[in-house]
CSV table of C-alpha atoms in Angstrom, one decimal:
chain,number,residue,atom,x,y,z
A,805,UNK,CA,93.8,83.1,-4.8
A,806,UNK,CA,91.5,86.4,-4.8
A,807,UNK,CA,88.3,86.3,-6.0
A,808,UNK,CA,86.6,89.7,-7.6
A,809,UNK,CA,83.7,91.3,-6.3
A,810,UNK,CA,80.7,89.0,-6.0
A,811,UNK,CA,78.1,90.3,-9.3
A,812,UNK,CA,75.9,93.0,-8.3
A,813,UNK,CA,72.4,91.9,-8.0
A,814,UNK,CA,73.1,88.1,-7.9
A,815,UNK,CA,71.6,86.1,-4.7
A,816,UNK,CA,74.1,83.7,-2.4
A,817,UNK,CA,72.0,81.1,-0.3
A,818,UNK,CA,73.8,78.5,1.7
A,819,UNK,CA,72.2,75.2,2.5
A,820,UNK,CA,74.0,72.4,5.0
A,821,UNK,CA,72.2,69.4,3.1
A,822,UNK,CA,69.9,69.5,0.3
A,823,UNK,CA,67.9,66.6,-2.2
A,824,UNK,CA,68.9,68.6,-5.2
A,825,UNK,CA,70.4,72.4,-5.8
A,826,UNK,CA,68.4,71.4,-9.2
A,827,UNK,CA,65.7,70.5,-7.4
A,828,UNK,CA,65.6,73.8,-4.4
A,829,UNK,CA,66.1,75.6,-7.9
A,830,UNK,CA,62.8,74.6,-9.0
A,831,UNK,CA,61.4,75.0,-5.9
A,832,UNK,CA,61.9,78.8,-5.0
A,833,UNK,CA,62.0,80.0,-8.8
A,834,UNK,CA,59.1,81.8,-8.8
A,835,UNK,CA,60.0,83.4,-5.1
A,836,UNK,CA,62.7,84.8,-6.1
A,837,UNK,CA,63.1,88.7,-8.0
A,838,UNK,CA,66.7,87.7,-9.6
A,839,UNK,CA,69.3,85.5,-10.5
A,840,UNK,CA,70.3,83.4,-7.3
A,841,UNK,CA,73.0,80.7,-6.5
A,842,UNK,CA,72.0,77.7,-4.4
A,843,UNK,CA,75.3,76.1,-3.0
A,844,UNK,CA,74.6,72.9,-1.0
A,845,UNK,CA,77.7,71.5,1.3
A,846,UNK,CA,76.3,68.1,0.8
A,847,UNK,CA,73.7,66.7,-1.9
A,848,UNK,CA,72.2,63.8,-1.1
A,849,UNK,CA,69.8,62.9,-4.4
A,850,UNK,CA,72.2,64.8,-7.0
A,851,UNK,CA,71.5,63.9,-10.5
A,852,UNK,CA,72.9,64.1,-13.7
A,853,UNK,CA,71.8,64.3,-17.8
A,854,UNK,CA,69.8,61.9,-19.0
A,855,UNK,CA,68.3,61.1,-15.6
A,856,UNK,CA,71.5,59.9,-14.1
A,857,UNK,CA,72.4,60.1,-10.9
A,858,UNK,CA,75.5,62.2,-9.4
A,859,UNK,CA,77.4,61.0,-6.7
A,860,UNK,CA,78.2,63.7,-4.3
A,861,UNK,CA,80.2,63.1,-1.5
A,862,UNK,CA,80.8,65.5,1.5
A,863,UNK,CA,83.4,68.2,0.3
A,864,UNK,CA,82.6,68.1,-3.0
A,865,UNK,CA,81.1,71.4,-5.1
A,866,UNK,CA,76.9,71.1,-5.8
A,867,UNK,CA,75.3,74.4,-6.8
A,868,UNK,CA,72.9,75.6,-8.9
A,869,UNK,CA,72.5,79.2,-10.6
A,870,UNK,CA,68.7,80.3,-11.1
A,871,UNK,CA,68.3,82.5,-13.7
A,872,UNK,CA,65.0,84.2,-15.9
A,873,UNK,CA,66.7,85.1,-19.2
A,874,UNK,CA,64.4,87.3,-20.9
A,875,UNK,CA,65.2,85.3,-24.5
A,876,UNK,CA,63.9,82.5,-27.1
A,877,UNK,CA,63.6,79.2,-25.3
A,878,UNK,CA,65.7,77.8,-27.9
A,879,UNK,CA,68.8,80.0,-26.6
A,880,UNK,CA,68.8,78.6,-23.1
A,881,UNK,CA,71.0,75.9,-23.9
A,882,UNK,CA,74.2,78.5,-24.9
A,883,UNK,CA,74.5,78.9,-21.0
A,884,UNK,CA,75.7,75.5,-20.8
A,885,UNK,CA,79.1,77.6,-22.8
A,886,UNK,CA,78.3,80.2,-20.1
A,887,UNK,CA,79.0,77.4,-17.4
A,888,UNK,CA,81.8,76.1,-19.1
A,889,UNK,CA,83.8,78.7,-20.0
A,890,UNK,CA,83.5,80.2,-16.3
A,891,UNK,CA,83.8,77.1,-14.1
A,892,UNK,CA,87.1,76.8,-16.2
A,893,UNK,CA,88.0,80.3,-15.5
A,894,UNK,CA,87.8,79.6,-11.6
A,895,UNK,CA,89.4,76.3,-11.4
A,896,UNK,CA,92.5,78.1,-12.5
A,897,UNK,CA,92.4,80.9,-10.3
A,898,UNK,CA,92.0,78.7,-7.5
A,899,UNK,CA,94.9,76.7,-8.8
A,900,UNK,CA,97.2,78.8,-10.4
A,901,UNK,CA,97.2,75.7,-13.2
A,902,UNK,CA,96.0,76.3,-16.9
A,903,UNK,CA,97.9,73.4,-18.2
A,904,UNK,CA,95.3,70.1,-17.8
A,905,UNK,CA,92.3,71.8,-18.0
A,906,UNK,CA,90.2,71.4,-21.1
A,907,UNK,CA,86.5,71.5,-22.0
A,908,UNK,CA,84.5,68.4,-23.5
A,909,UNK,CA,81.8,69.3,-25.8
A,910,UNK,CA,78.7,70.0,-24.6
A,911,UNK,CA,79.4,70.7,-20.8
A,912,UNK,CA,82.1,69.3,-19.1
A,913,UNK,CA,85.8,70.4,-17.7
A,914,UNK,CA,88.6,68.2,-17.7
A,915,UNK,CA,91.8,67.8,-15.5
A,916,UNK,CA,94.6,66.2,-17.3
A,917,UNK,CA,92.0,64.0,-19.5
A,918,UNK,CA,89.8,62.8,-16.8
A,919,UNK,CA,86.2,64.2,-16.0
A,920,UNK,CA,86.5,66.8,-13.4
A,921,UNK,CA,83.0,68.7,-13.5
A,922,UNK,CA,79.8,68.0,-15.5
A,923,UNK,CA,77.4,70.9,-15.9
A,924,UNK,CA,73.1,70.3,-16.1
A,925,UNK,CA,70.3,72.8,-17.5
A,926,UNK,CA,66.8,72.5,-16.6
A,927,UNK,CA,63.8,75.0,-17.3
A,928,UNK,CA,61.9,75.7,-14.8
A,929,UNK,CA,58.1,76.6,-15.7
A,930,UNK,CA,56.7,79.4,-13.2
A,931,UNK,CA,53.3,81.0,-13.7
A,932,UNK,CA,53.5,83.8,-16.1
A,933,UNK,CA,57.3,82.9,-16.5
A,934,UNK,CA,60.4,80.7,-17.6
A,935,UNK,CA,63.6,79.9,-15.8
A,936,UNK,CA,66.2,78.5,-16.3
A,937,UNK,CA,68.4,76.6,-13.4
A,938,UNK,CA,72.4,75.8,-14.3
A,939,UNK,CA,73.3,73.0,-11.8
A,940,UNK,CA,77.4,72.5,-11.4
A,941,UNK,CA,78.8,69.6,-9.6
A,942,UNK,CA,83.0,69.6,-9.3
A,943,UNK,CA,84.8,66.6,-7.9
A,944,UNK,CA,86.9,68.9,-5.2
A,945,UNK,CA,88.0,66.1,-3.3
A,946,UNK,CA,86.4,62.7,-4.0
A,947,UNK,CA,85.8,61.3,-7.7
A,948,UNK,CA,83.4,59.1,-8.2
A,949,UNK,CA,83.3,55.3,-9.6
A,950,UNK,CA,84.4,54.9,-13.6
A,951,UNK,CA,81.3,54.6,-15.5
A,952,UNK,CA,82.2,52.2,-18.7
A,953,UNK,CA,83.0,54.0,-21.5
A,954,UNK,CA,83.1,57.0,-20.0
A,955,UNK,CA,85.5,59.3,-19.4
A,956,UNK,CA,87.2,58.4,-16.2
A,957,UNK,CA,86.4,60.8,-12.8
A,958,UNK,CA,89.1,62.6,-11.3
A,959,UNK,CA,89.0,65.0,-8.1
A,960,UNK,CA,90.6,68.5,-7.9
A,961,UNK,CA,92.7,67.8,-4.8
A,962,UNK,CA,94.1,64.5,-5.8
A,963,UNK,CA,95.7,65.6,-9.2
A,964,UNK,CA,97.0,68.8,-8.1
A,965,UNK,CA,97.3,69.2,-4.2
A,966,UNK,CA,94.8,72.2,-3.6
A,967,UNK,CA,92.1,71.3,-0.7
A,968,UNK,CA,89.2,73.9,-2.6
A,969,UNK,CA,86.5,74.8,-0.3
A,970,UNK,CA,83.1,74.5,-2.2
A,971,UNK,CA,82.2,78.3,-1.1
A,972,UNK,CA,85.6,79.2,-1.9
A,973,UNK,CA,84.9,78.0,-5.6
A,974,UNK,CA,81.9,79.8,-5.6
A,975,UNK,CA,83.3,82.8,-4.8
A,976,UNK,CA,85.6,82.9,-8.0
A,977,UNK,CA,82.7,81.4,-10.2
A,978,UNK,CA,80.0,83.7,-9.4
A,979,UNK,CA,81.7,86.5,-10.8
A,980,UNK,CA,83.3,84.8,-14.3
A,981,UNK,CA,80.0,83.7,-15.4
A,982,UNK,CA,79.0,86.8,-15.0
A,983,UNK,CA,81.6,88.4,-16.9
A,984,UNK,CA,80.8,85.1,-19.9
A,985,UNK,CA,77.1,85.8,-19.4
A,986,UNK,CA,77.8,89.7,-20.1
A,987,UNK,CA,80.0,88.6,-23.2
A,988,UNK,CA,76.9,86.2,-24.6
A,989,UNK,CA,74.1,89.4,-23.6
A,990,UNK,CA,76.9,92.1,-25.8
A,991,UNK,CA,78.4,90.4,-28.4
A,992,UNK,CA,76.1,86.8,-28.8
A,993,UNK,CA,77.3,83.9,-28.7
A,994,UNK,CA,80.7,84.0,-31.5
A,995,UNK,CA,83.3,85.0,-28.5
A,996,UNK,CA,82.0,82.2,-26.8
A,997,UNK,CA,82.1,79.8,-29.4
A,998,UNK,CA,85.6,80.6,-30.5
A,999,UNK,CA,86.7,80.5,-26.4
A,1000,UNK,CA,85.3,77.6,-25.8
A,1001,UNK,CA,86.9,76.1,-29.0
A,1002,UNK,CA,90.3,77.0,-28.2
A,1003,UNK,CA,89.8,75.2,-24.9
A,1004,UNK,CA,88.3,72.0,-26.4
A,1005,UNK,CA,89.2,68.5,-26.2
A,1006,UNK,CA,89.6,66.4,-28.6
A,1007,UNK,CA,88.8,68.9,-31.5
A,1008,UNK,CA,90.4,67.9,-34.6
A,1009,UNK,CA,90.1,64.1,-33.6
A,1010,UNK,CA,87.7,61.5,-33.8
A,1011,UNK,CA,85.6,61.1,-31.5
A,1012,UNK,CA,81.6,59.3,-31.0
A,1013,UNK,CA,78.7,60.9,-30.5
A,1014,UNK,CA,75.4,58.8,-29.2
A,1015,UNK,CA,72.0,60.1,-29.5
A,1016,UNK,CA,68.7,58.5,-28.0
A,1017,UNK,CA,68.7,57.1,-31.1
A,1018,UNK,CA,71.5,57.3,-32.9
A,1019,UNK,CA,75.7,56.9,-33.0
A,1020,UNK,CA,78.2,58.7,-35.1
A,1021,UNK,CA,81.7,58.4,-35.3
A,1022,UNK,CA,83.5,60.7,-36.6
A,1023,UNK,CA,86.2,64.2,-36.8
A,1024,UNK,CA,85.2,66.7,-34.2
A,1025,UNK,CA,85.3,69.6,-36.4
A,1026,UNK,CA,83.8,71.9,-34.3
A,1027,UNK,CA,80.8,74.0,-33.1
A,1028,UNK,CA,77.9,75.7,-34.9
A,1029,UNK,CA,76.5,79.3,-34.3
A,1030,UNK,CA,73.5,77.1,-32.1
A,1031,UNK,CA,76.5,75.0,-30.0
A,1032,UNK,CA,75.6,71.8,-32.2
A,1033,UNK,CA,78.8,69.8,-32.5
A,1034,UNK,CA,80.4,69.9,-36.3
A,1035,UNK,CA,81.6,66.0,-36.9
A,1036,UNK,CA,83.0,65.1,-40.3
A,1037,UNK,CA,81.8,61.4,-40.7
A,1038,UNK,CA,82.1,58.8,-44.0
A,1039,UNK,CA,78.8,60.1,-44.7
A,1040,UNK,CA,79.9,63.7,-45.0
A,1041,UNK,CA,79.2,66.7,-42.7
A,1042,UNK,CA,76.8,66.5,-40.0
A,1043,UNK,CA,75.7,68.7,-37.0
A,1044,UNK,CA,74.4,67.4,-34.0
A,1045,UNK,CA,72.5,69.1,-31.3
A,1046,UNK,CA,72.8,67.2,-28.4
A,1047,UNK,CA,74.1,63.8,-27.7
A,1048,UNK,CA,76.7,61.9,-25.3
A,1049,UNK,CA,80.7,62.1,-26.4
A,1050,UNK,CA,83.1,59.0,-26.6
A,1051,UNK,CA,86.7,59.6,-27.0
A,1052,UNK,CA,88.4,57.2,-29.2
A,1053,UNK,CA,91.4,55.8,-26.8
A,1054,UNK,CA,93.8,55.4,-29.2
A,1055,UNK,CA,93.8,58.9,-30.0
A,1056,UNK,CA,96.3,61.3,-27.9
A,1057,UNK,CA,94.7,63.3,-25.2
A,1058,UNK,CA,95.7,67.0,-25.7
A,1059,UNK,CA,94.5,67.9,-22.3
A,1060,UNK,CA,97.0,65.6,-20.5
């Protein structure tokens, strides 16, 4: 395992024990004159979307990326592909292991079906300014309690042997999402779409998808030029920005 350079320009900062990367994101934003990563060894108040908390044990992976894009509001959320498509990137470098990993619509990787690493965006509002912080958490070596429903946790070193040091991880993702991030600034956001496509889970299968308000079951036909998920339903064609993802059971797991 070698990583590449770490990205010119980018910030490292180390903490021992933190509340929230999320939350030290928020709170040196406007200190800061660049992107930045905020790596914690242990999180003690992690959370996760929809207000949920994050369990984070000792020797598991908690950072947070803080970024200023200089960019529409509305185009923040493609970095959650950003995330995706790099944190997948570095989990097989550090294991040598393509096969198992997948990607679940909107932001999280899978290891041979179960829920590996989930992946949280929050703006950050700084006078004069907008920022944007891209909190990670990976399961290295301790996987959570099942959440029902959910997709079952799983932890890096149990399915597949490799002890992963969280600064180790960081090492290899700091410089894929900036090669992803360069792709998304060059060419928008098509490569990405079709990348993270071809690493999806699921796609071509039925799957649910919960709103606030709403649930629809249907074909996960894919993902729009904005990221919103494509599902054929009995109702026809919809799109649907954001929302939760179910995965029907009875349907094979390509990702196993």
């Amino acid at each position: 395992m070698s990583a590449e350079p770490w990205p010119e320009g980018v910030g490292k900062r180390i903490l021992e024990s933190v509340d929230s990367t999320n939350a030290e994101a928020a709170r040196v934003a406007a200190s800061l004159r660049g992107p930045e990563w905020i790596l914690a060894r242990r999180q003690t108040a992690g959370r996760g979307r929809r207000g949920r908390g994050w369990t984070d044990p000792a020797g598991n992976f908690a950072a947070t990326l803080v970024m200023h894009p200089q960019e529409p509001p509305e185009h923040l959320a493609l970095r959650s592909f950003v995330a995706a498509l790099a944190l997948q990137d570095a989990l097989i470098a550090a294991t040598g292991r393509p096969p198992g990993f997948a990607l679940k619509w909107p932001n999280d990787v899978l290891l041979n079906g179960g829920k590996l690493a989930g992946i949280l965006l929050e703006t950050i509002p700084t006078p004069g300014a907008l920022h944007l912080a891209v909190g990670i958490g990976v399961n290295l070596r301790h996987a959570p309690a099942p959440e029902p429903g959910a997709v079952a946790p799983v932890d890096l070193m149990s399915a597949t042997g490799v002890a992963l040091d969280p600064e180790d991880l960081l090492n290899l993702l700091a410089p894929a999402f900036a090669r992803w991030e360069g792709r998304l600034q060059t060419y928008g956001f098509e490569p990405l779409r079709q990348a993270f496509l071809q690493r999806a889970a699921r796609l071509g299968q039925r799957i649910t998808a919960r709103t606030v308000s709403e649930t629809h079951d249907g074909t996960f036909d894919g993902i729009d030029a904005r990221g919103a998920l494509i599902l054929t339903t009995a109702r026809g064609r919809i799109t649907v920005p954001a929302a939760d993802v179910f995965f029907d059971e009875n349907e094979a797991r390509p990702c196993s």
